[in-house]
XYZ file of N, CA and C in Angstrom:
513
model
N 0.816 -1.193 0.000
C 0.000 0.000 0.000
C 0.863 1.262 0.000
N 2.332 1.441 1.190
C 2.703 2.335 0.677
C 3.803 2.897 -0.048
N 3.886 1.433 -0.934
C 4.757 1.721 -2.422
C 3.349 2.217 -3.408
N 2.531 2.250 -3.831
C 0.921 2.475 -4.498
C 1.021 3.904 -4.221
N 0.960 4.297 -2.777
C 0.894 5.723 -2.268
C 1.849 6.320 -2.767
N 3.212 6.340 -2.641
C 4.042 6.765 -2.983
C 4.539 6.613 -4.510
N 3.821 5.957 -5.333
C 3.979 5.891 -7.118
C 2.902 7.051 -7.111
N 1.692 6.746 -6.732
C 0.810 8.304 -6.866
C 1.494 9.559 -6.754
N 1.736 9.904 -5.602
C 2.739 10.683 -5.185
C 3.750 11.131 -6.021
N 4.306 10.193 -6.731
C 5.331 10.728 -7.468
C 4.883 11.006 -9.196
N 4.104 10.756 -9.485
C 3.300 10.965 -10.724
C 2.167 12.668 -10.361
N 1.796 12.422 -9.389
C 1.329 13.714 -9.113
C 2.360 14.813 -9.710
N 3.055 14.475 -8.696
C 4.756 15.666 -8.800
C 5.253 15.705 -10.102
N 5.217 14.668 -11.218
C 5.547 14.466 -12.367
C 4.342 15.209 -13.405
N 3.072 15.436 -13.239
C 2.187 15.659 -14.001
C 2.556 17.491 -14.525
N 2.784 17.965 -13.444
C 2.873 19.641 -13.619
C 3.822 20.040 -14.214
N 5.013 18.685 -13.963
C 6.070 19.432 -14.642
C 6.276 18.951 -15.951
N 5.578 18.242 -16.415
C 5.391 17.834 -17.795
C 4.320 18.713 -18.397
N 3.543 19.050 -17.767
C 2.521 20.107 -18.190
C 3.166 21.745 -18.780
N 4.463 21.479 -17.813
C 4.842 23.301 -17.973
C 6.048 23.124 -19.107
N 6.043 22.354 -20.291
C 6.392 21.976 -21.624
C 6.069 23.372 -22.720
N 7.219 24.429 -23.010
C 6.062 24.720 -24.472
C 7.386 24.354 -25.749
N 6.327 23.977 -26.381
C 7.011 23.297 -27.790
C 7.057 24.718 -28.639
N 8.132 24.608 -29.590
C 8.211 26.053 -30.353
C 8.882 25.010 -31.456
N 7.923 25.162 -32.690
C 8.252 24.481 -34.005
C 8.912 25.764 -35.084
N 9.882 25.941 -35.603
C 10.686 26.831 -36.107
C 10.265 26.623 -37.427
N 11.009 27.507 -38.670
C 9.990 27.425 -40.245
C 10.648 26.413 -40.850
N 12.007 25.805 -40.061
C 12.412 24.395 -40.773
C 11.401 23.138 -40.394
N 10.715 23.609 -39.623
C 10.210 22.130 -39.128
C 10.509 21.385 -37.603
N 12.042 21.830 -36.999
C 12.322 21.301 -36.289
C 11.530 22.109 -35.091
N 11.341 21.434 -33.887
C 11.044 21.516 -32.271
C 12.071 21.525 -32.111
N 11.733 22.991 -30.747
C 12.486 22.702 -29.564
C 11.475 23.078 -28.077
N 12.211 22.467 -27.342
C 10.985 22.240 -25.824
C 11.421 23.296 -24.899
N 10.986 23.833 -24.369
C 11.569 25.396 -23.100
C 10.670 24.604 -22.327
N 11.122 25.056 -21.160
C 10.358 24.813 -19.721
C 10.362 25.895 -18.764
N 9.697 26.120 -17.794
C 9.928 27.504 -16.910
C 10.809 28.006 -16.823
N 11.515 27.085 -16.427
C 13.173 27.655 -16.335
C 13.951 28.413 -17.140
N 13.514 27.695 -18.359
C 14.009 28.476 -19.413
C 13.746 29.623 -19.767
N 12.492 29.900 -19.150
C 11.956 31.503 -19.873
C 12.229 32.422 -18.639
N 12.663 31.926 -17.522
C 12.954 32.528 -16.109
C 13.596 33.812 -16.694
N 14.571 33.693 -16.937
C 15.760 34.705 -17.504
C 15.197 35.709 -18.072
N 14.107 35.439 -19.498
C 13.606 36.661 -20.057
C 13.310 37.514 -19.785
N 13.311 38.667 -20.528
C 13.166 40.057 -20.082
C 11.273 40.295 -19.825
N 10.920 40.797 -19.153
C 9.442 40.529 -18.802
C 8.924 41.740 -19.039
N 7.487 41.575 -19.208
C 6.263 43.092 -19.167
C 5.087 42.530 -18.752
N 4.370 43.855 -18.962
C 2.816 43.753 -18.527
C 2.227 43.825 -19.390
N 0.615 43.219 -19.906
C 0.051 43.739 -20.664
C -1.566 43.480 -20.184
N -2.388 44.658 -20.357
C -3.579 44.692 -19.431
C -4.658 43.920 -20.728
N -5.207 42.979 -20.200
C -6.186 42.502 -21.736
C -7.511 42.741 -20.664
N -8.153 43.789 -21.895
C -9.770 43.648 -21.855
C -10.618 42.767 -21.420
N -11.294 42.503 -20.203
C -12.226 41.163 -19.984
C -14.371 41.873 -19.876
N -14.681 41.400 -20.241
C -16.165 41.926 -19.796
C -16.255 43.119 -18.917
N -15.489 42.899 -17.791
C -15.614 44.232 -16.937
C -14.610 44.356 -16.538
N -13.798 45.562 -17.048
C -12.735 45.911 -16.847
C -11.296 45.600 -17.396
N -10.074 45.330 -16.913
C -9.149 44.605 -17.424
C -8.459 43.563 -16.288
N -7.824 42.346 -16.658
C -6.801 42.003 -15.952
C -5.204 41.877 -16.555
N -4.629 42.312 -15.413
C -2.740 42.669 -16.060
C -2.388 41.169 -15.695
N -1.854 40.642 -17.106
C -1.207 39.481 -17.017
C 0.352 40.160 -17.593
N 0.956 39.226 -16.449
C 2.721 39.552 -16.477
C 3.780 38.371 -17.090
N 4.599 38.132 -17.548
C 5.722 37.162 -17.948
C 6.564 37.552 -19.547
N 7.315 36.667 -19.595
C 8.214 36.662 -20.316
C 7.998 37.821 -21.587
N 8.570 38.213 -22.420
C 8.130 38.821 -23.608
C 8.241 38.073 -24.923
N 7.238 37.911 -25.264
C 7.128 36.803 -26.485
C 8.218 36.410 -27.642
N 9.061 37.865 -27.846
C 10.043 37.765 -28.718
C 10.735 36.823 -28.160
N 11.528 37.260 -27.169
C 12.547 36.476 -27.024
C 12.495 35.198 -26.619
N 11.124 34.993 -26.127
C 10.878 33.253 -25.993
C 10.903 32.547 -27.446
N 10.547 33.479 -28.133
C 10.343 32.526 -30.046
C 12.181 33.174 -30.449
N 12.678 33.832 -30.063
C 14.173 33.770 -29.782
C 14.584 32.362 -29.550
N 14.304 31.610 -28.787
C 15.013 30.987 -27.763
C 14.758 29.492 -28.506
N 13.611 29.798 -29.113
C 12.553 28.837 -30.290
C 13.439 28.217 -31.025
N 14.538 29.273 -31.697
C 14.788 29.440 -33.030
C 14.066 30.281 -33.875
N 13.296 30.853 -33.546
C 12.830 31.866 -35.074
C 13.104 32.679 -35.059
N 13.444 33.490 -36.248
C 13.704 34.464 -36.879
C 13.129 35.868 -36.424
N 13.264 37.143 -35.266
C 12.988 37.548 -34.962
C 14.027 38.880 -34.919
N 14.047 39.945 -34.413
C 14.713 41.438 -34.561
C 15.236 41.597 -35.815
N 16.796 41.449 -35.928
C 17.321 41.690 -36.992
C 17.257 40.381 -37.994
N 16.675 39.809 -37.178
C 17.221 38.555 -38.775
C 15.159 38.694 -38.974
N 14.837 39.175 -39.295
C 13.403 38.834 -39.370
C 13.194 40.048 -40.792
N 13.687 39.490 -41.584
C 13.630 40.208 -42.987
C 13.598 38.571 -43.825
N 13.077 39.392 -45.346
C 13.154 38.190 -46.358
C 11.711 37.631 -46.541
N 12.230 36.306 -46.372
C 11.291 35.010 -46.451
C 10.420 35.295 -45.268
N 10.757 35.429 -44.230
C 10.123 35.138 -42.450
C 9.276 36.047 -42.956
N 9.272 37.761 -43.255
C 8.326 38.794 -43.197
C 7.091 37.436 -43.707
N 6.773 36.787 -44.515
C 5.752 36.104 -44.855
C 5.028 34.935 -43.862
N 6.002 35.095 -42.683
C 5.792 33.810 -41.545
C 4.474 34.192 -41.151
N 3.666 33.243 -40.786
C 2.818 33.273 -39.554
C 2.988 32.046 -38.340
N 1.970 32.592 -37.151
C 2.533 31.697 -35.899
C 0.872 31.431 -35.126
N 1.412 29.794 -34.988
C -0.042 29.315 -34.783
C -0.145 28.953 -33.179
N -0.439 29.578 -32.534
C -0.256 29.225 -30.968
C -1.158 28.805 -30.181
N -1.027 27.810 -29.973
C -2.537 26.628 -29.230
C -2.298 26.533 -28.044
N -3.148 26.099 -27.302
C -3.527 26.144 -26.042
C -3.852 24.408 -25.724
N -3.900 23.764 -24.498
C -3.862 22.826 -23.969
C -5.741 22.338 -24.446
N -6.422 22.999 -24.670
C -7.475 22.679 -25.078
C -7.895 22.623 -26.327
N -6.958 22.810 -27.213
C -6.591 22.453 -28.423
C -7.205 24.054 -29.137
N -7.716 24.799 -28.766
C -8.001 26.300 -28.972
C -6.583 26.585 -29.354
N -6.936 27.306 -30.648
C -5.680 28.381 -31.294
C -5.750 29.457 -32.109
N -4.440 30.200 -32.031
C -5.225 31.005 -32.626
C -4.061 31.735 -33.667
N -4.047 32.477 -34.343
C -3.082 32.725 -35.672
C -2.432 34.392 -35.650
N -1.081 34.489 -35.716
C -0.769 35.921 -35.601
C 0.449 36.215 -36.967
N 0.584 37.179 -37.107
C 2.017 37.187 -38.489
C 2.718 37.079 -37.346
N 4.237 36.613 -37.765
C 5.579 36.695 -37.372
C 5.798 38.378 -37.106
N 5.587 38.794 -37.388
C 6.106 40.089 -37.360
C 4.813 40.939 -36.376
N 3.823 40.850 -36.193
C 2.972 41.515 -35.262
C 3.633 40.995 -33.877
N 3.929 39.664 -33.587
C 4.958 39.794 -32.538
C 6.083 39.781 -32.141
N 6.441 40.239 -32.994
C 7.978 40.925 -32.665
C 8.438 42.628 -32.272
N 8.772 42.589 -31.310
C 8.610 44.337 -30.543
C 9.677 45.105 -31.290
N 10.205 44.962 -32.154
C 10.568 45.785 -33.155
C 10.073 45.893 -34.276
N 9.123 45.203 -34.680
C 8.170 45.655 -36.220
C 6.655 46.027 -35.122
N 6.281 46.295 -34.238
C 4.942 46.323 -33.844
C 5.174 46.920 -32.279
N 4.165 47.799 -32.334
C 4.125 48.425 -30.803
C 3.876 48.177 -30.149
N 2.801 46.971 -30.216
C 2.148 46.337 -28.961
C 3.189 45.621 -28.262
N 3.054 44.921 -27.052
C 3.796 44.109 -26.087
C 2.924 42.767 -26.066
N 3.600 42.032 -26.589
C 2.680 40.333 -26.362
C 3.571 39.228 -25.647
N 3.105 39.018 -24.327
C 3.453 38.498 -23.869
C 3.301 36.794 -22.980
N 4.168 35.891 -22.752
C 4.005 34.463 -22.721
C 3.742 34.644 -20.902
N 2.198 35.260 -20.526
C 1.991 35.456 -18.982
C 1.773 34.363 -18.041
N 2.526 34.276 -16.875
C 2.890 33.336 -15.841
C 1.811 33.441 -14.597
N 1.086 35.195 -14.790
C 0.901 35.832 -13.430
C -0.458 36.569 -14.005
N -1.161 36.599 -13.114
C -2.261 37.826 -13.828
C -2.607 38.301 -12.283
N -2.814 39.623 -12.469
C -2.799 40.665 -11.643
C -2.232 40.377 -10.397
N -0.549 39.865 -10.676
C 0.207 39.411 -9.534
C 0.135 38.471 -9.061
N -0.784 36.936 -9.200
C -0.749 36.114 -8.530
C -0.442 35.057 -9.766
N 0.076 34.381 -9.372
C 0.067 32.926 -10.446
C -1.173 32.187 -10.844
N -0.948 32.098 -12.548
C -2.251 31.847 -13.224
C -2.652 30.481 -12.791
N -4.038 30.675 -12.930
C -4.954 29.302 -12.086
C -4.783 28.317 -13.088
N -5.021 26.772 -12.420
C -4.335 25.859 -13.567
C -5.241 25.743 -14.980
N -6.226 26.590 -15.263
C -6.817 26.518 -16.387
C -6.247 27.446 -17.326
N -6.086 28.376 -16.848
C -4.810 29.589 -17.617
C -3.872 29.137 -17.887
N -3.007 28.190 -16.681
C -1.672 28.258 -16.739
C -1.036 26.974 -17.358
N -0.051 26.635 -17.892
C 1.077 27.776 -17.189
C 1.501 28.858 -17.648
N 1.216 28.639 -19.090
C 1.005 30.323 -19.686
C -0.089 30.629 -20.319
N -0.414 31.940 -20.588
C -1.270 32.756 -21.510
C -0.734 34.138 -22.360
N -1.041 33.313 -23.152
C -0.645 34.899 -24.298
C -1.664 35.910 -24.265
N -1.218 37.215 -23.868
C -1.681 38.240 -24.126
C -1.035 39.372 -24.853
N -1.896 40.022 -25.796
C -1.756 40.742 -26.251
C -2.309 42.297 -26.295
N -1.060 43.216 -26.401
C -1.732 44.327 -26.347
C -2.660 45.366 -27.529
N -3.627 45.745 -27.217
C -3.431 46.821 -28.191
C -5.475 45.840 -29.409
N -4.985 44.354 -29.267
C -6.065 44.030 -28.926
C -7.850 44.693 -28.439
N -8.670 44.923 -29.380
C -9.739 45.347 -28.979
C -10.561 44.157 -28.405
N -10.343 43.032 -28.369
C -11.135 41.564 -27.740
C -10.088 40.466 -27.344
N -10.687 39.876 -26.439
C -9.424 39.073 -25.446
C -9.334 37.580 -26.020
N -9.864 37.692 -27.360
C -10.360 36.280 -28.028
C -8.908 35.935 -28.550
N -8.067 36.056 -29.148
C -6.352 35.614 -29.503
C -5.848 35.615 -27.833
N -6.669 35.280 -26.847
C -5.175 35.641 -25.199
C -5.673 34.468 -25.174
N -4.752 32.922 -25.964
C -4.677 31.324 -25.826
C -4.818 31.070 -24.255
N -5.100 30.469 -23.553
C -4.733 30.571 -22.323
C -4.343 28.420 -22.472
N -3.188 28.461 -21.228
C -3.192 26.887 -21.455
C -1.905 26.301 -22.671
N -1.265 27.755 -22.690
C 0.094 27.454 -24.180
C 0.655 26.403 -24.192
N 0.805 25.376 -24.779
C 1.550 24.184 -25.035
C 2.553 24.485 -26.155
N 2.052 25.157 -27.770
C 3.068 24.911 -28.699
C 2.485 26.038 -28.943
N 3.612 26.712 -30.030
C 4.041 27.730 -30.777
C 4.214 27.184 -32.080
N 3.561 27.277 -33.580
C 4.514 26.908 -34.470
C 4.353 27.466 -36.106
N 5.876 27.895 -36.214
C 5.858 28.797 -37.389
C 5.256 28.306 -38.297
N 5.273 28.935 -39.663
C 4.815 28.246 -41.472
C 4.947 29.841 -41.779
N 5.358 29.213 -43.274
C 5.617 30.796 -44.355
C 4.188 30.333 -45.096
N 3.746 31.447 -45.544
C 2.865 31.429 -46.407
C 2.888 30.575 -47.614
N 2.084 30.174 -48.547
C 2.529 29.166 -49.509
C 3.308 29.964 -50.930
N 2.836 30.822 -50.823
C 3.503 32.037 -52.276
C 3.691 33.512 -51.793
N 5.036 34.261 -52.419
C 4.773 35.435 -52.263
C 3.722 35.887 -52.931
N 3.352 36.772 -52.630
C 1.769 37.470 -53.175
C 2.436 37.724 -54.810
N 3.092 38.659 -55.200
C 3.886 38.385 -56.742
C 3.384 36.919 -57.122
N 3.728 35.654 -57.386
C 3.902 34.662 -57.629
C 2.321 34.567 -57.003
N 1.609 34.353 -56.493
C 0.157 34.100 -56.308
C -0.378 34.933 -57.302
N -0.039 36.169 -57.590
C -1.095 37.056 -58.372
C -0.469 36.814 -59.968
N 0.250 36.048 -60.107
C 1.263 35.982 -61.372
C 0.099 34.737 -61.753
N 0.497 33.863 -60.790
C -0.250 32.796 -61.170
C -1.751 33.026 -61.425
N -2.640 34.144 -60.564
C -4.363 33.965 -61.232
C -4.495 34.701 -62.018
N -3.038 35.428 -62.467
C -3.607 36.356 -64.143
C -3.276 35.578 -65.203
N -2.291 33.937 -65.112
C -2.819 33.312 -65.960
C -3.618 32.351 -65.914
N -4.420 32.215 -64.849
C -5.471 31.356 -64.776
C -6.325 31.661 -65.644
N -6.350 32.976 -66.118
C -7.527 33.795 -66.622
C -7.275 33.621 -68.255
């Protein structure tokens, strides 16, 4: 009985920290896995998202540099091909939701979007957590994923040139 107790016990302790996993798929294809720890270091902000009444300030990492840490293409190397990236960021409930590469990156875009740990100072409840993306600047709180598991890039299928090349000779 208390080898049983103590396998519970230790699977308990094992569940959260397998939970606090986020996968970041880069535009080659490859994963890589961050864990709290990893985003500990990042440089952090606030960003207040709109709720029915009022706002709540969710706090943590700053999104760049966690998709930094990803591998993707972000500050200076975020020219070229990437300008065409988008980033698909799902949530543990399989909810996701779609942003350009470049709306979150804090040098092409003003807003602050951030990978939040904390909302209005306390640590997010386990349906939020362990992270939630919020974004600023946002008129509806419908893109703040809550529940982040993966991150993952894709370029568009054609530059727009070469798409519009192609339906003027469709014609």
């Amino acid at each position: 009985m208390i080898r049983i107790l103590a396998l519970i016990a230790t699977l308990a302790l094992a569940l959260p920290a397998a939970a606090q996993e986020l996968t970041i798929v880069g535009l080659d294809g490859k994963a890589k896995v961050l864990r709290a720890a990893d985003l500990a270091g990042f440089p952090r902000a606030e960003v207040a998202v709109a709720q029915d009444k009022g706002f709540k300030t969710y706090e943590g990492p700053i999104l760049a540099y966690v998709l930094r840490a990803g591998g993707l293409p972000v500050g200076p190397r975020l020219h070229g091909d990437p300008l065409r990236a988008f980033v698909i960021v799902s949530g543990a409930d399989g909810f996701q939701a779609v942003f350009s590469l470049a709306e979150l990156d804090k040098d092409y875009h003003d807003g602050t979007v951030v990978l939040g740990d904390k909302v209005d100072g306390q640590t997010l409840s386990a349906k939020e957590g362990p992270w939630r993306l919020a974004v600023s600047g946002d008129k509806k709180r419908w893109r703040s994923v809550h529940g982040v598991t993966r991150i993952e890039a894709r370029l568009s299928d054609a530059p727009a040139a070469k798409a519009a090349s192609a339906m003027d000779h469709a014609h």
